[in-house]
XYZ file of N, CA and C in Angstrom:
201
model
N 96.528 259.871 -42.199
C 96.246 260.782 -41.115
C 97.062 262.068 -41.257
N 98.213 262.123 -41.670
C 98.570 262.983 -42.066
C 98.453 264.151 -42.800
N 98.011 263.942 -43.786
C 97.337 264.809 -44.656
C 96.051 265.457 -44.485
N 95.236 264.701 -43.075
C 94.229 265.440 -42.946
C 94.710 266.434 -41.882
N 95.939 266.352 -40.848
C 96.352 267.041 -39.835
C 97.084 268.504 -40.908
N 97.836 267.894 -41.790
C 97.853 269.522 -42.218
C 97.211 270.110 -43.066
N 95.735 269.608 -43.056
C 94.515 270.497 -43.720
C 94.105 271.286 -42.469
N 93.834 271.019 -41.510
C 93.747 271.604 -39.873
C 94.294 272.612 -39.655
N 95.887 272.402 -39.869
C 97.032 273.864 -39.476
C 97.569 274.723 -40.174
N 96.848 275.854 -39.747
C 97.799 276.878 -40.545
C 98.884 277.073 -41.120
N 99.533 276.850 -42.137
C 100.659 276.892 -42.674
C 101.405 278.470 -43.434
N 102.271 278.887 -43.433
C 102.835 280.203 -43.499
C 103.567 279.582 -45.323
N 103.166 280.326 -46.325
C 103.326 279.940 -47.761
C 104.830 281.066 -47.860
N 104.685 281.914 -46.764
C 105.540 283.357 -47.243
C 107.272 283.380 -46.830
N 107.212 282.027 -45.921
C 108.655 282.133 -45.593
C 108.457 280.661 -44.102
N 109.335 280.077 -43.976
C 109.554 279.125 -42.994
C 109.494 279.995 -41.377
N 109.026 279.513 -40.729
C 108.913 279.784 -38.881
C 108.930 278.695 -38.263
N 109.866 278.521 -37.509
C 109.519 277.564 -36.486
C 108.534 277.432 -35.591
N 107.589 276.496 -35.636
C 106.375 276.163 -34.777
C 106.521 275.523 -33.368
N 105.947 275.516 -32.626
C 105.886 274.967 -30.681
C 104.456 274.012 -30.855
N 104.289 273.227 -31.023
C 103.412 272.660 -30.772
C 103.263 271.924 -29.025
N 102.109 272.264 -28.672
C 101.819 271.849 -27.255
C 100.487 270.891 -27.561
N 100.729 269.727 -26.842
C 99.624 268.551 -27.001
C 99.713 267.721 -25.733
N 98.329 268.090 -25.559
C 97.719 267.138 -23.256
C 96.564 267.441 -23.436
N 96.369 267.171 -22.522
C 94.598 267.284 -21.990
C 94.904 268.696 -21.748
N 93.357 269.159 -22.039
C 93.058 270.560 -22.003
C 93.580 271.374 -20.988
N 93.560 270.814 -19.914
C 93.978 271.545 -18.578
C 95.809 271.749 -18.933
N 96.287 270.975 -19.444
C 98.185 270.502 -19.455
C 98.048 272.351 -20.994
N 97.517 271.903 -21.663
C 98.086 272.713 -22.644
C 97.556 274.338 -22.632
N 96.349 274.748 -21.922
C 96.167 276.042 -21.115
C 96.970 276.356 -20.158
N 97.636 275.213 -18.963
C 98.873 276.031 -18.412
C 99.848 276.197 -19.138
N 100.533 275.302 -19.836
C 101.641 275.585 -20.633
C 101.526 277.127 -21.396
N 100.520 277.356 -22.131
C 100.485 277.932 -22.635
C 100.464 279.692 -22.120
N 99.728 279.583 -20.365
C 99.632 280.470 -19.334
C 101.465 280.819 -18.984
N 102.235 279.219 -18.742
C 103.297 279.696 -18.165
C 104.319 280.094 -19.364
N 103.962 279.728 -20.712
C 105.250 280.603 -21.648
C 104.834 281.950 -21.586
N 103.477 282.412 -21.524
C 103.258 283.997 -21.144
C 103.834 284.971 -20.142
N 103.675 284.157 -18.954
C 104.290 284.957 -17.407
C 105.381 284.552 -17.253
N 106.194 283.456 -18.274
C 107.830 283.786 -18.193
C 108.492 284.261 -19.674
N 107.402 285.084 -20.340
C 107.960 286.326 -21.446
C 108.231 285.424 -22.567
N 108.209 284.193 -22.663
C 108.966 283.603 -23.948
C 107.722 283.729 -24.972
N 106.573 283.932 -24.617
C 105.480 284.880 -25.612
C 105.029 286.507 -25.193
N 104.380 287.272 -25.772
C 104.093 288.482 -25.641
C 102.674 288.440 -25.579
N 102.296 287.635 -25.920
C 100.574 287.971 -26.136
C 100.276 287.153 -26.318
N 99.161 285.660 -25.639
C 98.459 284.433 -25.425
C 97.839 284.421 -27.257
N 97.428 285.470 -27.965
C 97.458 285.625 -29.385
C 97.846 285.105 -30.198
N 99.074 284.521 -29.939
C 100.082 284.294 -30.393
C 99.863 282.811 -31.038
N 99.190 281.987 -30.066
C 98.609 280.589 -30.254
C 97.271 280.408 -30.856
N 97.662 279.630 -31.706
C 95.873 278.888 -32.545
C 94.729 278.643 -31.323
N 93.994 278.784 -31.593
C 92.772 277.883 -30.764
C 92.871 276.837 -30.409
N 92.948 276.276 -29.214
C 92.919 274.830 -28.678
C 91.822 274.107 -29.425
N 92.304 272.978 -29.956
C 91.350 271.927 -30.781
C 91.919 270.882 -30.562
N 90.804 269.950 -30.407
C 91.264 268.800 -30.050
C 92.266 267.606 -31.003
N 92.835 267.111 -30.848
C 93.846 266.162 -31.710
C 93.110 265.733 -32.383
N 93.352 265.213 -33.807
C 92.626 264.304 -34.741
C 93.716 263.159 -34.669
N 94.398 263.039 -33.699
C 95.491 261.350 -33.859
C 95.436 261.421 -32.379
N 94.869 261.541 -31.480
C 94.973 261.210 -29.658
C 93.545 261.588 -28.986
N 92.634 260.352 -29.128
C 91.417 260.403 -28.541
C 91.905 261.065 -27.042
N 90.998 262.364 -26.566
C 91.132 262.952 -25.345
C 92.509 263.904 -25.574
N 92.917 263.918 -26.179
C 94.019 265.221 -26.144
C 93.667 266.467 -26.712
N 94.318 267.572 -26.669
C 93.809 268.796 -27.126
C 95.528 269.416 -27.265
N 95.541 270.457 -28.345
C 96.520 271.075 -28.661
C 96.324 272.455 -29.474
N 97.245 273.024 -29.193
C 98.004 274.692 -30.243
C 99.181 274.752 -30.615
N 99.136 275.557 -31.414
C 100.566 275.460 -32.207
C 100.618 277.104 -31.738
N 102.259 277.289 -31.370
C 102.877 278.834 -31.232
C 103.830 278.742 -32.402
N 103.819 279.954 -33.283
C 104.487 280.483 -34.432
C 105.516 281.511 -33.710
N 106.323 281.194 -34.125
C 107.573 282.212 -33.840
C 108.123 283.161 -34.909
């Protein structure tokens, strides 16, 4: 399972970043993702992959934030 999860995610070849991964039901990971915006710890909702659903948690959904 592994190996198919990081065929899925974007990976950065050019230098290491620490990643945020957020994983809930759709509703949990659109606020999260609403409230790191309106308390500044992102600049631009941009910032995050497309919500897609988990390939290891039937009913979950997640994004990854790159820093």
């Amino acid at each position: 399972m592994t190996s198919e999860l990081n065929r899925l995610l974007p990976t950065q070849q050019d230098g290491d970043r620490a990643q945020i991964w957020i994983i809930g039901t759709r509703d949990q990971v659109v606020f999260l993702m609403n409230e790191f915006y309106v308390r500044r710890l992102v600049s631009d909702r941009a910032k995050f992959t497309p919500i897609i659903p988990t390939p290891f948690a039937k009913g979950k959904y997640m994004t990854v934030l790159e820093r």
